[in-house]
Every structure is written in C-alpha cells, then in structure tokens.
Short mmCIF file of N, CA, C and O in Angstrom, two decimals:
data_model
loop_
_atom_site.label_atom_id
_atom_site.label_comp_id
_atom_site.label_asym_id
_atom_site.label_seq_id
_atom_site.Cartn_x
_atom_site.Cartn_y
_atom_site.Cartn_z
N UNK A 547 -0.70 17.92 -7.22
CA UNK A 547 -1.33 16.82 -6.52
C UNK A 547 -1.44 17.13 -5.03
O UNK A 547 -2.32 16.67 -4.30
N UNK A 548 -0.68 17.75 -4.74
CA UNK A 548 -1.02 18.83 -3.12
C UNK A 548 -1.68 18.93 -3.17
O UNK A 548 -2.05 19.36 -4.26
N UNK A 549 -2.88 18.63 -1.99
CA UNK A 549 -3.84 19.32 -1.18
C UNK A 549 -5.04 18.65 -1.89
O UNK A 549 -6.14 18.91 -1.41
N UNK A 550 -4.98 17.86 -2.92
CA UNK A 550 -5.94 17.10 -3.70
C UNK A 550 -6.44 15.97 -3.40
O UNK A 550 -6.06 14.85 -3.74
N UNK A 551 -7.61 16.37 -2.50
CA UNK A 551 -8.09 14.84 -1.31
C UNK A 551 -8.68 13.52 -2.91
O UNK A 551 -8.76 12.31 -2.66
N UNK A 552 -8.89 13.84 -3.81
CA UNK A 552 -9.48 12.95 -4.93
C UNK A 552 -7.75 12.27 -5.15
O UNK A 552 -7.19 11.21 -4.89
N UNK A 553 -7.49 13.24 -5.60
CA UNK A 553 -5.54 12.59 -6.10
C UNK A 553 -5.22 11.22 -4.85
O UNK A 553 -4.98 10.05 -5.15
N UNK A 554 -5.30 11.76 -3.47
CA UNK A 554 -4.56 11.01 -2.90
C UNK A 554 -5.74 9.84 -2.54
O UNK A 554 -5.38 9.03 -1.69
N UNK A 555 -7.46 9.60 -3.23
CA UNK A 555 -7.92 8.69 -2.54
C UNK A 555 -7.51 7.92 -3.90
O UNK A 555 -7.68 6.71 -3.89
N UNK A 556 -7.22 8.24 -4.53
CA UNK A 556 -6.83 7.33 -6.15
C UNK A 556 -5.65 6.95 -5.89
O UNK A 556 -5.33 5.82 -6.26
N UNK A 557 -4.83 7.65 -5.29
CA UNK A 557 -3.37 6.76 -5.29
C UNK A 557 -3.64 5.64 -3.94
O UNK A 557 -3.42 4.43 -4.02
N UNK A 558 -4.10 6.30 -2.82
CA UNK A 558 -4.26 4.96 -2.02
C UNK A 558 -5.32 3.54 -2.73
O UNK A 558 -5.23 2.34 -2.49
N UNK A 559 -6.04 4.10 -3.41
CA UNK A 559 -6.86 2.75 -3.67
C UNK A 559 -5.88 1.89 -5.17
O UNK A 559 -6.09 0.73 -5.54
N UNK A 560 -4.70 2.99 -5.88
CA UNK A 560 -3.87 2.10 -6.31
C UNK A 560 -3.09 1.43 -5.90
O UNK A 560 -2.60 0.45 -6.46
N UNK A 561 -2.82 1.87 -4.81
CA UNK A 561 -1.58 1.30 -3.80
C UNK A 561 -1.91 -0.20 -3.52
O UNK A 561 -1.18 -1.18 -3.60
N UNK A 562 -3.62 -0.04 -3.08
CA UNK A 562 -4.19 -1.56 -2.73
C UNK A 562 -4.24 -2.22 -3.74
O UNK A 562 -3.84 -3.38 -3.69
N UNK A 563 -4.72 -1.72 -4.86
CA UNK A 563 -4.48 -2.74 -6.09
C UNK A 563 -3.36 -3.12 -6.59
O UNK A 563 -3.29 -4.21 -7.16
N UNK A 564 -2.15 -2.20 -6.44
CA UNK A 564 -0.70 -2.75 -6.58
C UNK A 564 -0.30 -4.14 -5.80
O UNK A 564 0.33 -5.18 -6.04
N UNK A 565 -0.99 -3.57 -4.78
CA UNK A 565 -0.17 -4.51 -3.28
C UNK A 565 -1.20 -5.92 -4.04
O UNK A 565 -0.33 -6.75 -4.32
N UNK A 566 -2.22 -6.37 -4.36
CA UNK A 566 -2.73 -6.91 -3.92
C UNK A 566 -2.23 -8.05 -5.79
O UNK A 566 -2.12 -9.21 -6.19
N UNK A 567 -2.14 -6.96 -6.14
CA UNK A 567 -1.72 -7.71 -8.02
C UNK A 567 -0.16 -8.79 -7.76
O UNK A 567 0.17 -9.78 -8.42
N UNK A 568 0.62 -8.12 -6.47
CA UNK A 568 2.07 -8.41 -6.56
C UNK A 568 1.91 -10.17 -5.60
O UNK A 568 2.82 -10.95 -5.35
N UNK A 569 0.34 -10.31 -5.24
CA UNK A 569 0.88 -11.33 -4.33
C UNK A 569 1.18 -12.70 -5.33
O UNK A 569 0.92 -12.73 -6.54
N UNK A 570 1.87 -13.98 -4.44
CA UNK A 570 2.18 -14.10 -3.23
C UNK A 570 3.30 -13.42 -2.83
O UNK A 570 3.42 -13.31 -1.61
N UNK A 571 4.21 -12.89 -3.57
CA UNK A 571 5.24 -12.41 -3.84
C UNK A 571 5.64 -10.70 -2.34
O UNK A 571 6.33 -10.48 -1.34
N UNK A 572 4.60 -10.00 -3.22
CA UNK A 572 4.36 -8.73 -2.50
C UNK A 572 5.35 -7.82 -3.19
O UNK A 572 6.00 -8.01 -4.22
N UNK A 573 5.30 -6.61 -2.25
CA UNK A 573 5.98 -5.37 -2.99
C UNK A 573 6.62 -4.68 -1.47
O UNK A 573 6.36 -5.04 -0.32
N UNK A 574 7.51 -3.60 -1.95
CA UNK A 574 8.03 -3.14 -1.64
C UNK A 574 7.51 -1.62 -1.39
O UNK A 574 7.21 -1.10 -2.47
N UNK A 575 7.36 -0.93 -0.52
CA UNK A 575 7.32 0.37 -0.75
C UNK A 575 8.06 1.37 -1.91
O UNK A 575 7.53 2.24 -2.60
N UNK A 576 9.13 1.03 -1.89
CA UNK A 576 10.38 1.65 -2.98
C UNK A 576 9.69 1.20 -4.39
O UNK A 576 9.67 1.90 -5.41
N UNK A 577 9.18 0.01 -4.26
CA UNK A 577 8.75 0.20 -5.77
C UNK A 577 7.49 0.37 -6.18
O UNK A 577 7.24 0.52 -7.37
N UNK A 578 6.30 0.36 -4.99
CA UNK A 578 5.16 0.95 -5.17
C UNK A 578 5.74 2.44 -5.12
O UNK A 578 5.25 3.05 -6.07
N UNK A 579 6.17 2.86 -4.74
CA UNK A 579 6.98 4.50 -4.65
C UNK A 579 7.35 4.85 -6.62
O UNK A 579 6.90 5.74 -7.34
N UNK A 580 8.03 4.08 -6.84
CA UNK A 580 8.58 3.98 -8.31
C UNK A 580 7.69 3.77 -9.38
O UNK A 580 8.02 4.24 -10.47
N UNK A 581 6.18 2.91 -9.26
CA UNK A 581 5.76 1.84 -10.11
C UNK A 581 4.24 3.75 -9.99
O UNK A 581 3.38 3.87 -10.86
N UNK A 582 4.38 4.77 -8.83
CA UNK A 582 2.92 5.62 -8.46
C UNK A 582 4.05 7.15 -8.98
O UNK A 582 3.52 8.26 -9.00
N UNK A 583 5.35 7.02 -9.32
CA UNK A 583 6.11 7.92 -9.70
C UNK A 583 6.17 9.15 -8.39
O UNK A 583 6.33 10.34 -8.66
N UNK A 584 6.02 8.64 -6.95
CA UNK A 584 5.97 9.49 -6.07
C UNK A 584 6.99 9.08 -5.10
O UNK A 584 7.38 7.96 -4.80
N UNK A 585 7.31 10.13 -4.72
CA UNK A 585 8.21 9.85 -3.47
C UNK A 585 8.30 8.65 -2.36
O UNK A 585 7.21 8.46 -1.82
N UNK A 586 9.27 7.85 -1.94
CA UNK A 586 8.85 6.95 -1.10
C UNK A 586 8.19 7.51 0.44
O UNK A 586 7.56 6.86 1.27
N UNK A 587 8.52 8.67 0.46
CA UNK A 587 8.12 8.93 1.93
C UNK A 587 6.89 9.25 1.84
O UNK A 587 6.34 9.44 2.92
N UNK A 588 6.08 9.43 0.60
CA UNK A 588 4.53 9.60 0.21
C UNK A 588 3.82 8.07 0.76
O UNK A 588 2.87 7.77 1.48
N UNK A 589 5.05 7.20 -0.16
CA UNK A 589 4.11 5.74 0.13
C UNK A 589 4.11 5.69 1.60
O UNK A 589 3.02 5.43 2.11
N UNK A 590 5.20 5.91 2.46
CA UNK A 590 5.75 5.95 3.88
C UNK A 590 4.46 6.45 4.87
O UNK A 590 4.16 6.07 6.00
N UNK A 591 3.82 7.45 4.01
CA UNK A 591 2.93 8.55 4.66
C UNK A 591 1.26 7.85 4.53
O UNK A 591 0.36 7.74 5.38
N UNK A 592 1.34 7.42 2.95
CA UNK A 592 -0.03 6.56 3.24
C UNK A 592 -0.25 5.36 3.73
O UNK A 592 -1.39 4.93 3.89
N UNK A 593 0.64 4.80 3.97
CA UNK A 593 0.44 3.26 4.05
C UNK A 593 -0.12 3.26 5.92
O UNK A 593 -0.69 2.20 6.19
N UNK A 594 -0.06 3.86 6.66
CA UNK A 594 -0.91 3.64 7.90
C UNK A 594 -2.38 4.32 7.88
O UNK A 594 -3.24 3.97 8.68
N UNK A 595 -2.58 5.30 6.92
CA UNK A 595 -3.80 5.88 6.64
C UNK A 595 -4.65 4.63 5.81
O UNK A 595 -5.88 4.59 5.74
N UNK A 596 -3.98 3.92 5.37
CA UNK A 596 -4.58 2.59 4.29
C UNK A 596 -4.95 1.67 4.92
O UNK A 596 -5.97 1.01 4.72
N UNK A 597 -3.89 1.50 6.02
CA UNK A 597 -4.54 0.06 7.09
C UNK A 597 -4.89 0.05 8.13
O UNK A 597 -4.72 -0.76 9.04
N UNK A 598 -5.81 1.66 8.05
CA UNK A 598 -6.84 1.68 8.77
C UNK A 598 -8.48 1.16 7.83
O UNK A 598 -9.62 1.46 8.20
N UNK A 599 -8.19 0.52 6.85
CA UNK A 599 -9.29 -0.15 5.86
C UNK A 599 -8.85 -1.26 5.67
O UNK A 599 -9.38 -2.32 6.00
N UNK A 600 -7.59 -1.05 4.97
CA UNK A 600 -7.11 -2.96 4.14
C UNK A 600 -5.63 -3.21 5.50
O UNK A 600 -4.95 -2.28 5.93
N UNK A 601 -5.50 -4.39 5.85
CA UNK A 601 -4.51 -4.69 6.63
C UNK A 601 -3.77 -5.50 5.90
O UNK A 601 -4.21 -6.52 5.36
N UNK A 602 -2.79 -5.16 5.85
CA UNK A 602 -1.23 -5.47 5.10
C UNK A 602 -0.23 -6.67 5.93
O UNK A 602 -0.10 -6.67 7.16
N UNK A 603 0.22 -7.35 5.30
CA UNK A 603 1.33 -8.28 6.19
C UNK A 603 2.43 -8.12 5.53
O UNK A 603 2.64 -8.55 4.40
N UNK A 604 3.31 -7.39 6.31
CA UNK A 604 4.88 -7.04 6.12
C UNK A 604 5.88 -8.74 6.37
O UNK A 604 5.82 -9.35 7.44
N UNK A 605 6.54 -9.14 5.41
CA UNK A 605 7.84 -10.00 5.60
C UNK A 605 9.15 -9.45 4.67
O UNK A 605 9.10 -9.18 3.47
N UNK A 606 10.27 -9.36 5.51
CA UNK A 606 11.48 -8.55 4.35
C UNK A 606 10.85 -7.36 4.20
O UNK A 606 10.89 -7.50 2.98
N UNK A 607 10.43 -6.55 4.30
CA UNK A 607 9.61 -5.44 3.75
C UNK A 607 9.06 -5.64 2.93
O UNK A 607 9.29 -4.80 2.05
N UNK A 608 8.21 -6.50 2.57
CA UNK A 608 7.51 -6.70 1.11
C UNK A 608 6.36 -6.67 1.74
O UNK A 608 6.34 -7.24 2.83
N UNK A 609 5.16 -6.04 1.28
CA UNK A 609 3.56 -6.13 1.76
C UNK A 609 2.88 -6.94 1.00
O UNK A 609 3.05 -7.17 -0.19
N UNK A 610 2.12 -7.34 1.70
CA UNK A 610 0.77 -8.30 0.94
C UNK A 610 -0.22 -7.85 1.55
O UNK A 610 -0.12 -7.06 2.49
N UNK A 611 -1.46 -8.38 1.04
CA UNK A 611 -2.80 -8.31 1.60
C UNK A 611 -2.70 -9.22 2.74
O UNK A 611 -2.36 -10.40 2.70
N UNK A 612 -3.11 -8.33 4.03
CA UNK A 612 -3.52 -9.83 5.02
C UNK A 612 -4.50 -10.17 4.62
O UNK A 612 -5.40 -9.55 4.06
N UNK A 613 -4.27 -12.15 5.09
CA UNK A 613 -5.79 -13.12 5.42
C UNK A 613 -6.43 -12.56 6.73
O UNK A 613 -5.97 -11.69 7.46
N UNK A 614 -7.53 -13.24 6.84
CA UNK A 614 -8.43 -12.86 7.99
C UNK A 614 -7.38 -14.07 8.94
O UNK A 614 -7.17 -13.92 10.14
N UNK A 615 -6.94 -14.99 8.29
CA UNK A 615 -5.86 -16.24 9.59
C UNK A 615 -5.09 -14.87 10.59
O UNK A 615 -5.16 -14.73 11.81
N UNK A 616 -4.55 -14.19 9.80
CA UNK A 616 -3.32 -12.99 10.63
C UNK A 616 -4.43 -12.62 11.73
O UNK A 616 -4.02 -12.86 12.87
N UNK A 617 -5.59 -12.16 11.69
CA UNK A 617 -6.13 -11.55 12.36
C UNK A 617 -6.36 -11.72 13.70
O UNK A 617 -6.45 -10.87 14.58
N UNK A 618 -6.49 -13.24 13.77
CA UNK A 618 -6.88 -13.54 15.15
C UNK A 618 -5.95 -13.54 15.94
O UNK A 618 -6.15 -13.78 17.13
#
C-alpha cells in the first residue's frame, strides 16, 4: 500500500465516510486506525491532508463532520 496514491485516496475518502457514519457520536482516530486495519500514526498522517477538503470538529478526541455553524 506504499507509495499507492489510489490506496491512500480510498482510505482517505473511507476515513470521511467512517467519520461521518459515527455521528452524533464521532470516532476516534484509534479506532478509525483499527476499524482501516492501519496504523494510528497513518490516520495521524491523513487526517490534516483530509481537512484540507472535509473540516472535522474534534471534542474528547472524537471527530465529526463540521457544520458550516463552526465555520464562521
């Protein structure tokens, strides 16, 4: 899965569909890490490459999809 720009646009666009299945609730990196069978420091590694598209709202460490309300 190294060096495989297709691999990693499929795991980021699962990541968003993870994040976005878990609301209101949200997720955790550790278990989007667990739930994509990859390292957490992978999720660690995409998750600012991701919200430069989808913007995330961290509480406890749990992510959700931001509303457009966060934005302003």
């Amino acid at each position: 899965m190294f060096g495989n720009k297709k691999a990693k646009q499929e795991r980021h666009a699962k990541i968003v569909e993870l994040v976005r299945q878990a609301d209101p609730d949200g997720v955790t990196p550790a278990e989007l890490a667990k739930l994509l069978d990859v390292p957490n420091s992978t999720i660690l590694r995409d998750l600012p490459e991701i919200e430069k598209k989808v913007k995330f709202d961290e509480f406890n460490n749990r992510l959700r999809i931001a509303t457009l309300d966060y934005w302003d």
